[in-house]
Amino acid sequence: MLRKYSNHRTQSDNVKLGALTAFSAGMVNVASVTVFFAFTSNITGYYAVLAQEISKGNWYQGAVVLLWVTLFFLGSFLSNFVIIQGKGRWSQYISHAIPVILELLSILFVGIYLEFFYQNSLKETEILVGALLFAMGLQNGLTASISNSVVKTTHLTGLTTDLAILVSMFSKRENRHNKALVDKFHLLLSIMMSYVAGGLFGGIGYLYLQNGVFYLTCIILLIIALYDFYKIGRIRRIFEKRKKGVVMQIS
Amino acid sequence: MNRDVLVKLNYLLLAILLIGASLVIKHAENPERLIQGEWIEKEWRLEKDNATVVEESQMQSELKREILRNVEELHLGIWKFEEDGSLKSASSTQNDAIEWFIKGRGHVLELRRDGKTIESFQIQQISKTKLVLHLNFDLQVKGIIEIVLERKEQSDQYAKKV
């Protein structure tokens, strides 16, 4: 899921990564709206809100939104920064896994803080939403970066636009048999449905698990981070078994 | 301009945005502080867009009755937002503990009783003298009940003037 970069990635890699990250983003977004009355993957809306609050003279609210947007930007920036600076320094898998781990830590921080320290003050709300936006920025930056902008899991505006374009393209018979277009359609549809499923899961999950929803998101991110690690280990073990078999045959 | 300089300017702009936003948040009027004190209800208004006068009068009374029935308990008269997070009413018979919280970016007022949310309002306008709340039906849609409150000291001063 995380090992390969850009054109070396297969459709399967992109679908797995897109679906799982979109699912986690949907969960976080709905949980955040339920707890904090603030979206964590709606940057388009926040630009509009920023303009609205400044025009109304609400400097405090405008500054809060500006801070949130900047933190999302910072998350995305950091994701790609780690990936490009990691080239040659450490393995591709490690440099792709670091943003996932950072995202996991941000969401874990929010979950733990909510569980043990949250006093429902406005300042705490702003900081926690900021942490979640930073995490979403990390996620969106990572998926867009390693998939060459094919996978963007919190950018549903663009996704819906692209889906609509593809559906209209399928009105022509020759496009229906174009593998690249069909693969893209499947990928975008998977991301959209995973996001909605994640949102449903997050909403229902919050009723029963409360702040445990954030821990559940961390588990999903851990699966994303460790999936390739497990795969690499499995391939290594198969390779060593075969090597032993060959050596025994020779002897 | 040199590309290297432009890149550095980018990073500087990012730092300015982060620090600037943080400073404004620290020093600007915080809605949580601004709301504390006593507020008098001036008006409960039903907002209905795109309705003709005839439609409005026919719908108005029924709609008003239905909606206001659900928020009967929130007709507090005087809203006293205490520093400890409790909301008291000086004129209402009910004096049970309602807690208030400001949520989101400072644009949502949430009221709770015994840990359960009883209502949430969108803070449409908040200043030293005026508080306008919209009853929150959906975060994407404008609420249709508008509650206008004025700070108690301001109202008393106006009454004295008159």
GROMACS .gro file of C-alpha atoms in nm:
model
  413
    1MET     CA    1   0.000   0.000   0.000
    2LEU     CA    2   0.273   0.247   0.094
    3ARG     CA    3   0.589   0.097  -0.057
    4LYS     CA    4   0.545   0.203  -0.414
    5TYR     CA    5   0.551   0.551  -0.561
    6SER     CA    6   0.362   0.719  -0.845
    7ASN     CA    7   0.352   0.516  -1.168
    8HIS     CA    8   0.485   0.203  -0.996
    9ARG     CA    9   0.164   0.183  -0.796
   10THR     CA   10  -0.101  -0.063  -0.914
   11GLN     CA   11  -0.478  -0.015  -0.917
   12SER     CA   12  -0.498  -0.249  -0.618
   13ASP     CA   13  -0.248  -0.037  -0.419
   14ASN     CA   14  -0.447   0.279  -0.487
   15VAL     CA   15  -0.786   0.126  -0.406
   16LYS     CA   16  -0.661  -0.020  -0.078
   17LEU     CA   17  -0.494   0.303   0.029
   18GLY     CA   18  -0.776   0.526  -0.092
   19ALA     CA   19  -1.054   0.322   0.065
   20LEU     CA   20  -0.889   0.280   0.405
   21THR     CA   21  -0.776   0.642   0.436
   22ALA     CA   22  -1.113   0.772   0.316
   23PHE     CA   23  -1.287   0.550   0.570
   24SER     CA   24  -1.072   0.691   0.850
   25ALA     CA   25  -1.124   1.047   0.725
   26GLY     CA   26  -1.502   0.997   0.719
   27MET     CA   27  -1.495   0.865   1.076
   28VAL     CA   28  -1.284   1.156   1.202
   29ASN     CA   29  -1.495   1.415   1.022
   30VAL     CA   30  -1.827   1.294   1.164
   31ALA     CA   31  -1.685   1.245   1.513
   32SER     CA   32  -1.540   1.596   1.500
   33VAL     CA   33  -1.874   1.748   1.395
   34THR     CA   34  -2.050   1.560   1.674
   35VAL     CA   35  -1.804   1.661   1.947
   36PHE     CA   36  -1.676   2.002   1.831
   37PHE     CA   37  -1.939   2.126   1.580
   38ALA     CA   38  -1.653   2.172   1.333
   39PHE     CA   39  -1.563   1.987   1.013
   40THR     CA   40  -1.210   1.858   0.970
   41SER     CA   41  -1.208   1.788   0.598
   42ASN     CA   42  -1.402   2.079   0.454
   43ILE     CA   43  -1.133   2.326   0.352
   44THR     CA   44  -1.341   2.467   0.065
   45GLY     CA   45  -1.609   2.561   0.315
   46TYR     CA   46  -1.356   2.713   0.552
   47TYR     CA   47  -1.227   2.951   0.285
   48ALA     CA   48  -1.584   3.074   0.240
   49VAL     CA   49  -1.634   3.095   0.616
   50LEU     CA   50  -1.308   3.290   0.651
   51ALA     CA   51  -1.429   3.549   0.402
   52GLN     CA   52  -1.770   3.560   0.569
   53GLU     CA   53  -1.634   3.608   0.922
   54ILE     CA   54  -1.390   3.879   0.812
   55SER     CA   55  -1.666   4.062   0.624
   56LYS     CA   56  -1.882   4.052   0.941
   57GLY     CA   57  -1.592   4.185   1.148
   58ASN     CA   58  -1.561   3.866   1.356
   59TRP     CA   59  -1.183   3.879   1.380
   60TYR     CA   60  -1.160   3.606   1.642
   61GLN     CA   61  -1.363   3.353   1.442
   62GLY     CA   62  -1.180   3.451   1.124
   63ALA     CA   63  -0.842   3.400   1.292
   64VAL     CA   64  -0.949   3.058   1.420
   65VAL     CA   65  -1.051   2.947   1.072
   66LEU     CA   66  -0.730   3.089   0.923
   67LEU     CA   67  -0.529   2.894   1.179
   68TRP     CA   68  -0.715   2.573   1.096
   69VAL     CA   69  -0.661   2.615   0.721
   70THR     CA   70  -0.292   2.689   0.782
   71LEU     CA   71  -0.257   2.376   0.997
   72PHE     CA   72  -0.411   2.166   0.718
   73PHE     CA   73  -0.162   2.324   0.478
   74LEU     CA   74   0.119   2.251   0.720
   75GLY     CA   75   0.017   1.887   0.748
   76SER     CA   76   0.015   1.846   0.373
   77PHE     CA   77   0.346   2.030   0.343
   78LEU     CA   78   0.508   1.812   0.608
   79SER     CA   79   0.386   1.491   0.442
   80ASN     CA   80   0.546   1.569   0.108
   81PHE     CA   81   0.853   1.721   0.277
   82VAL     CA   82   0.923   1.393   0.456
   83ILE     CA   83   0.871   1.193   0.136
   84ILE     CA   84   1.103   1.400  -0.084
   85GLN     CA   85   1.368   1.455   0.182
   86GLY     CA   86   1.358   1.085   0.270
   87LYS     CA   87   1.463   0.982  -0.082
   88GLY     CA   88   1.806   0.828  -0.054
   89ARG     CA   89   1.815   0.867   0.324
   90TRP     CA   90   1.584   0.584   0.421
   91SER     CA   91   1.359   0.334   0.241
   92GLN     CA   92   1.055   0.447   0.045
   93TYR     CA   93   0.830   0.251   0.279
   94ILE     CA   94   0.966   0.431   0.588
   95SER     CA   95   0.934   0.777   0.432
   96HIS     CA   96   0.575   0.698   0.328
   97ALA     CA   97   0.488   0.549   0.667
   98ILE     CA   98   0.612   0.848   0.871
   99PRO     CA   99   0.320   1.078   0.774
  100VAL     CA  100   0.076   0.797   0.864
  101ILE     CA  101   0.242   0.758   1.204
  102LEU     CA  102   0.232   1.135   1.260
  103GLU     CA  103  -0.136   1.136   1.167
  104LEU     CA  104  -0.197   0.847   1.406
  105LEU     CA  105  -0.022   1.034   1.687
  106SER     CA  106  -0.227   1.351   1.624
  107ILE     CA  107  -0.556   1.161   1.634
  108LEU     CA  108  -0.442   0.959   1.935
  109PHE     CA  109  -0.358   1.283   2.116
  110VAL     CA  110  -0.711   1.410   2.048
  111GLY     CA  111  -0.869   1.085   2.167
  112ILE     CA  112  -0.667   1.073   2.488
  113TYR     CA  113  -0.717   1.442   2.563
  114LEU     CA  114  -1.093   1.408   2.514
  115GLU     CA  115  -1.101   1.106   2.741
  116PHE     CA  116  -0.902   1.241   3.034
  117PHE     CA  117  -0.857   1.619   3.020
  118TYR     CA  118  -1.127   1.787   2.812
  119GLN     CA  119  -1.309   2.066   2.998
  120ASN     CA  120  -1.528   2.174   2.703
  121SER     CA  121  -1.364   2.515   2.680
  122LEU     CA  122  -1.344   2.698   2.347
  123LYS     CA  123  -0.965   2.712   2.350
  124GLU     CA  124  -0.938   2.334   2.390
  125THR     CA  125  -1.191   2.286   2.108
  126GLU     CA  126  -0.985   2.503   1.875
  127ILE     CA  127  -0.659   2.323   1.954
  128LEU     CA  128  -0.813   1.977   1.914
  129VAL     CA  129  -0.984   2.065   1.586
  130GLY     CA  130  -0.652   2.215   1.474
  131ALA     CA  131  -0.479   1.885   1.555
  132LEU     CA  132  -0.740   1.692   1.356
  133LEU     CA  133  -0.705   1.927   1.059
  134PHE     CA  134  -0.328   1.885   1.074
  135ALA     CA  135  -0.383   1.507   1.068
  136MET     CA  136  -0.616   1.533   0.768
  137GLY     CA  137  -0.361   1.753   0.592
  138LEU     CA  138  -0.095   1.488   0.653
  139GLN     CA  139  -0.324   1.220   0.512
  140ASN     CA  140  -0.431   1.413   0.205
  141GLY     CA  141  -0.073   1.523   0.138
  142LEU     CA  142   0.056   1.167   0.163
  143THR     CA  143  -0.208   1.003  -0.058
  144ALA     CA  144  -0.189   1.274  -0.322
  145SER     CA  145   0.191   1.273  -0.319
  146ILE     CA  146   0.258   0.900  -0.350
  147SER     CA  147  -0.023   0.833  -0.597
  148ASN     CA  148   0.064   1.129  -0.822
  149SER     CA  149  -0.259   1.307  -0.725
  150VAL     CA  150  -0.470   1.009  -0.831
  151VAL     CA  151  -0.586   0.943  -0.472
  152LYS     CA  152  -0.715   1.234  -0.263
  153THR     CA  153  -0.920   1.114   0.027
  154THR     CA  154  -1.053   1.430   0.190
  155HIS     CA  155  -1.109   1.622  -0.131
  156LEU     CA  156  -1.465   1.516  -0.205
  157THR     CA  157  -1.542   1.823  -0.417
  158GLY     CA  158  -1.276   1.726  -0.670
  159LEU     CA  159  -1.369   1.361  -0.643
  160THR     CA  160  -1.735   1.428  -0.718
  161THR     CA  161  -1.635   1.648  -1.012
  162ASP     CA  162  -1.406   1.379  -1.151
  163LEU     CA  163  -1.671   1.111  -1.106
  164ALA     CA  164  -1.926   1.322  -1.288
  165ILE     CA  165  -1.680   1.381  -1.572
  166LEU     CA  166  -1.612   1.007  -1.599
  167VAL     CA  167  -1.981   0.919  -1.598
  168SER     CA  168  -2.038   1.169  -1.879
  169MET     CA  169  -1.738   1.024  -2.068
  170PHE     CA  170  -1.895   0.679  -2.046
  171SER     CA  171  -2.178   0.805  -2.263
  172LYS     CA  172  -1.937   0.732  -2.551
  173ARG     CA  173  -1.901   0.361  -2.621
  174GLU     CA  174  -1.522   0.366  -2.678
  175ASN     CA  175  -1.463   0.521  -2.336
  176ARG     CA  176  -1.651   0.238  -2.166
  177HIS     CA  177  -1.377   0.000  -2.279
  178ASN     CA  178  -1.089   0.228  -2.185
  179LYS     CA  179  -0.918   0.045  -1.897
  180ALA     CA  180  -0.758   0.356  -1.750
  181LEU     CA  181  -1.092   0.537  -1.730
  182VAL     CA  182  -1.275   0.237  -1.589
  183ASP     CA  183  -1.003   0.184  -1.326
  184LYS     CA  184  -1.022   0.550  -1.227
  185PHE     CA  185  -1.399   0.526  -1.198
  186HIS     CA  186  -1.371   0.223  -0.969
  187LEU     CA  187  -1.109   0.396  -0.758
  188LEU     CA  188  -1.308   0.717  -0.714
  189LEU     CA  189  -1.627   0.526  -0.639
  190SER     CA  190  -1.445   0.317  -0.375
  191ILE     CA  191  -1.310   0.631  -0.209
  192MET     CA  192  -1.651   0.799  -0.206
  193MET     CA  193  -1.831   0.496  -0.065
  194SER     CA  194  -1.559   0.438   0.192
  195TYR     CA  195  -1.582   0.798   0.306
  196VAL     CA  196  -1.958   0.772   0.350
  197ALA     CA  197  -1.924   0.433   0.521
  198GLY     CA  198  -1.660   0.578   0.751
  199GLY     CA  199  -1.887   0.870   0.832
  200LEU     CA  200  -2.177   0.635   0.912
  201PHE     CA  201  -1.951   0.419   1.121
  202GLY     CA  202  -1.815   0.724   1.301
  203GLY     CA  203  -2.160   0.858   1.376
  204ILE     CA  204  -2.302   0.529   1.500
  205GLY     CA  205  -1.974   0.439   1.668
  206TYR     CA  206  -1.974   0.762   1.867
  207LEU     CA  207  -2.311   0.668   2.019
  208TYR     CA  208  -2.165   0.348   2.161
  209LEU     CA  209  -1.790   0.413   2.188
  210GLN     CA  210  -1.783   0.789   2.252
  211ASN     CA  211  -1.417   0.898   2.227
  212GLY     CA  212  -1.322   0.539   2.141
  213VAL     CA  213  -1.402   0.630   1.780
  214PHE     CA  214  -1.070   0.812   1.762
  215TYR     CA  215  -0.886   0.504   1.891
  216LEU     CA  216  -1.059   0.298   1.624
  217THR     CA  217  -0.934   0.542   1.361
  218CYS     CA  218  -0.582   0.497   1.498
  219ILE     CA  219  -0.616   0.119   1.457
  220ILE     CA  220  -0.712   0.165   1.091
  221LEU     CA  221  -0.412   0.392   1.038
  222LEU     CA  222  -0.190   0.135   1.208
  223ILE     CA  223  -0.316  -0.127   0.962
  224ILE     CA  224  -0.225   0.107   0.675
  225ALA     CA  225   0.121   0.170   0.821
  226LEU     CA  226   0.201  -0.193   0.900
  227TYR     CA  227   0.038  -0.365   0.600
  228ASP     CA  228   0.348  -0.340   0.383
  229PHE     CA  229   0.569  -0.427   0.679
  230TYR     CA  230   0.374  -0.751   0.716
  231LYS     CA  231   0.386  -0.811   0.340
  232ILE     CA  232   0.761  -0.753   0.323
  233GLY     CA  233   0.811  -0.995   0.614
  234ARG     CA  234   0.588  -1.256   0.450
  235ILE     CA  235   0.773  -1.232   0.118
  236ARG     CA  236   1.105  -1.255   0.301
  237ARG     CA  237   0.992  -1.570   0.484
  238ILE     CA  238   0.869  -1.731   0.158
  239PHE     CA  239   1.201  -1.643  -0.006
  240GLU     CA  240   1.402  -1.789   0.283
  241LYS     CA  241   1.192  -2.108   0.281
  242ARG     CA  242   1.253  -2.150  -0.092
  243LYS     CA  243   1.623  -2.081  -0.045
  244LYS     CA  244   1.642  -2.349   0.227
  245GLY     CA  245   1.455  -2.590   0.001
  246VAL     CA  246   1.700  -2.534  -0.284
  247VAL     CA  247   2.002  -2.571  -0.054
  248MET     CA  248   1.863  -2.897   0.087
  249GLN     CA  249   1.799  -3.029  -0.266
  250ILE     CA  250   2.155  -2.949  -0.369
  251SER     CA  251   2.300  -3.112  -0.058
  252MET     CA  252   1.270   3.805  -0.837
  253ASN     CA  253   1.511   3.522  -0.760
  254ARG     CA  254   1.342   3.180  -0.716
  255ASP     CA  255   1.531   3.113  -0.394
  256VAL     CA  256   1.407   3.441  -0.251
  257LEU     CA  257   1.051   3.361  -0.354
  258VAL     CA  258   1.067   3.022  -0.182
  259LYS     CA  259   1.195   3.184   0.136
  260LEU     CA  260   0.915   3.440   0.114
  261ASN     CA  261   0.668   3.152   0.094
  262TYR     CA  262   0.794   3.008   0.421
  263LEU     CA  263   0.793   3.352   0.578
  264LEU     CA  264   0.432   3.406   0.471
  265LEU     CA  265   0.334   3.071   0.622
  266ALA     CA  266   0.502   3.163   0.950
  267ILE     CA  267   0.333   3.505   0.949
  268LEU     CA  268  -0.008   3.347   0.892
  269LEU     CA  269   0.042   3.098   1.176
  270ILE     CA  270   0.180   3.350   1.423
  271GLY     CA  271  -0.060   3.625   1.317
  272ALA     CA  272  -0.366   3.402   1.355
  273SER     CA  273  -0.244   3.282   1.696
  274LEU     CA  274  -0.188   3.641   1.815
  275VAL     CA  275  -0.535   3.752   1.700
  276ILE     CA  276  -0.689   3.453   1.879
  277LYS     CA  277  -0.500   3.542   2.197
  278HIS     CA  278  -0.588   3.912   2.201
  279ALA     CA  279  -0.921   3.950   2.019
  280GLU     CA  280  -1.258   3.937   2.191
  281ASN     CA  281  -1.320   3.574   2.277
  282PRO     CA  282  -1.691   3.481   2.240
  283GLU     CA  283  -1.661   3.271   2.554
  284ARG     CA  284  -1.566   3.580   2.757
  285LEU     CA  285  -1.799   3.813   2.569
  286ILE     CA  286  -2.111   3.607   2.638
  287GLN     CA  287  -2.063   3.607   3.016
  288GLY     CA  288  -2.307   3.827   3.201
  289GLU     CA  289  -2.679   3.898   3.193
  290TRP     CA  290  -2.879   3.926   2.872
  291ILE     CA  291  -3.243   4.020   2.831
  292GLU     CA  292  -3.459   3.862   2.561
  293LYS     CA  293  -3.581   4.132   2.331
  294GLU     CA  294  -3.733   3.928   2.052
  295TRP     CA  295  -3.815   3.577   1.935
  296ARG     CA  296  -3.859   3.596   1.563
  297LEU     CA  297  -3.951   3.335   1.303
  298GLU     CA  298  -3.756   3.377   0.981
  299LYS     CA  299  -3.910   3.237   0.666
  300ASP     CA  300  -3.763   3.314   0.324
  301ASN     CA  301  -3.954   3.313  -0.005
  302ALA     CA  302  -4.296   3.314   0.154
  303THR     CA  303  -4.571   3.553   0.035
  304VAL     CA  304  -4.761   3.761   0.288
  305VAL     CA  305  -5.067   3.535   0.261
  306GLU     CA  306  -4.867   3.215   0.291
  307GLU     CA  307  -4.673   3.362   0.577
  308SER     CA  308  -4.979   3.451   0.781
  309GLN     CA  309  -5.134   3.108   0.722
  310MET     CA  310  -4.820   2.920   0.805
  311GLN     CA  311  -4.695   3.157   1.065
  312SER     CA  312  -4.924   3.081   1.355
  313GLU     CA  313  -4.919   2.701   1.308
  314LEU     CA  314  -4.547   2.685   1.249
  315LYS     CA  315  -4.479   2.918   1.535
  316ARG     CA  316  -4.690   2.712   1.772
  317GLU     CA  317  -4.523   2.386   1.668
  318ILE     CA  318  -4.169   2.509   1.692
  319LEU     CA  319  -4.209   2.715   2.003
  320ARG     CA  320  -4.370   2.420   2.178
  321ASN     CA  321  -4.042   2.237   2.146
  322VAL     CA  322  -3.836   2.521   2.285
  323GLU     CA  323  -4.081   2.637   2.552
  324GLU     CA  324  -3.830   2.576   2.830
  325LEU     CA  325  -3.577   2.810   2.667
  326HIS     CA  326  -3.794   3.119   2.714
  327LEU     CA  327  -3.577   3.225   3.004
  328GLY     CA  328  -3.652   3.596   2.993
  329ILE     CA  329  -3.315   3.686   3.135
  330TRP     CA  330  -3.018   3.472   3.033
  331LYS     CA  331  -2.740   3.479   3.289
  332PHE     CA  332  -2.421   3.319   3.156
  333GLU     CA  333  -2.203   3.251   3.460
  334GLU     CA  334  -1.826   3.214   3.453
  335ASP     CA  335  -1.847   2.857   3.586
  336GLY     CA  336  -2.036   2.749   3.275
  337SER     CA  337  -2.387   2.749   3.420
  338LEU     CA  338  -2.682   2.930   3.267
  339LYS     CA  339  -2.928   3.079   3.510
  340SER     CA  340  -3.255   3.253   3.454
  341ALA     CA  341  -3.365   3.526   3.687
  342SER     CA  342  -3.726   3.536   3.571
  343SER     CA  343  -3.804   3.173   3.499
  344THR     CA  344  -3.957   2.939   3.758
  345GLN     CA  345  -3.723   2.661   3.653
  346ASN     CA  346  -3.387   2.710   3.813
  347ASP     CA  347  -3.237   2.373   3.735
  348ALA     CA  348  -2.877   2.359   3.618
  349ILE     CA  349  -2.829   2.428   3.250
  350GLU     CA  350  -2.468   2.431   3.131
  351TRP     CA  351  -2.351   2.643   2.840
  352PHE     CA  352  -2.060   2.576   2.604
  353ILE     CA  353  -1.923   2.764   2.307
  354LYS     CA  354  -1.823   2.526   2.030
  355GLY     CA  355  -1.680   2.523   1.676
  356ARG     CA  356  -1.492   2.840   1.589
  357GLY     CA  357  -1.692   3.027   1.853
  358HIS     CA  358  -2.009   3.026   1.645
  359VAL     CA  359  -2.215   2.761   1.827
  360LEU     CA  360  -2.379   2.789   2.168
  361GLU     CA  361  -2.461   2.450   2.314
  362LEU     CA  362  -2.690   2.409   2.614
  363ARG     CA  363  -2.682   2.093   2.821
  364ARG     CA  364  -2.869   1.957   3.118
  365ASP     CA  365  -2.734   1.657   3.313
  366GLY     CA  366  -2.471   1.603   3.046
  367LYS     CA  367  -2.727   1.579   2.763
  368THR     CA  368  -2.757   1.844   2.490
  369ILE     CA  369  -3.094   2.015   2.508
  370GLU     CA  370  -3.036   2.266   2.229
  371SER     CA  371  -2.766   2.427   2.020
  372PHE     CA  372  -2.777   2.773   1.861
  373GLN     CA  373  -2.574   2.939   1.592
  374ILE     CA  374  -2.429   3.266   1.725
  375GLN     CA  375  -2.519   3.496   1.441
  376GLN     CA  376  -2.390   3.809   1.608
  377ILE     CA  377  -2.216   3.877   1.938
  378SER     CA  378  -2.089   4.208   2.064
  379LYS     CA  379  -2.064   4.383   2.400
  380THR     CA  380  -2.430   4.490   2.377
  381LYS     CA  381  -2.611   4.252   2.144
  382LEU     CA  382  -2.642   3.876   2.106
  383VAL     CA  383  -2.833   3.721   1.817
  384LEU     CA  384  -2.890   3.347   1.818
  385HIS     CA  385  -3.028   3.126   1.545
  386LEU     CA  386  -3.183   2.798   1.643
  387ASN     CA  387  -2.964   2.530   1.491
  388PHE     CA  388  -3.160   2.282   1.279
  389ASP     CA  389  -2.870   2.187   1.059
  390LEU     CA  390  -2.512   2.312   1.039
  391GLN     CA  391  -2.549   2.385   0.666
  392VAL     CA  392  -2.889   2.555   0.686
  393LYS     CA  393  -2.977   2.884   0.854
  394GLY     CA  394  -3.192   2.832   1.163
  395ILE     CA  395  -3.545   2.965   1.144
  396ILE     CA  396  -3.587   3.100   1.498
  397GLU     CA  397  -3.395   3.418   1.569
  398ILE     CA  398  -3.350   3.518   1.931
  399VAL     CA  399  -3.230   3.870   1.995
  400LEU     CA  400  -3.083   3.951   2.336
  401GLU     CA  401  -2.944   4.272   2.479
  402ARG     CA  402  -2.702   4.305   2.764
  403LYS     CA  403  -2.885   4.389   3.086
  404GLU     CA  404  -2.680   4.701   3.178
  405GLN     CA  405  -2.746   4.848   2.833
  406SER     CA  406  -3.120   4.787   2.866
  407ASP     CA  407  -3.131   4.938   3.215
  408GLN     CA  408  -2.947   5.250   3.094
  409TYR     CA  409  -3.190   5.295   2.804
  410ALA     CA  410  -3.485   5.253   3.039
  411LYS     CA  411  -3.340   5.521   3.270
  412LYS     CA  412  -3.294   5.760   2.973
  413VAL     CA  413  -3.656   5.713   2.865
   0.00000   0.00000   0.00000
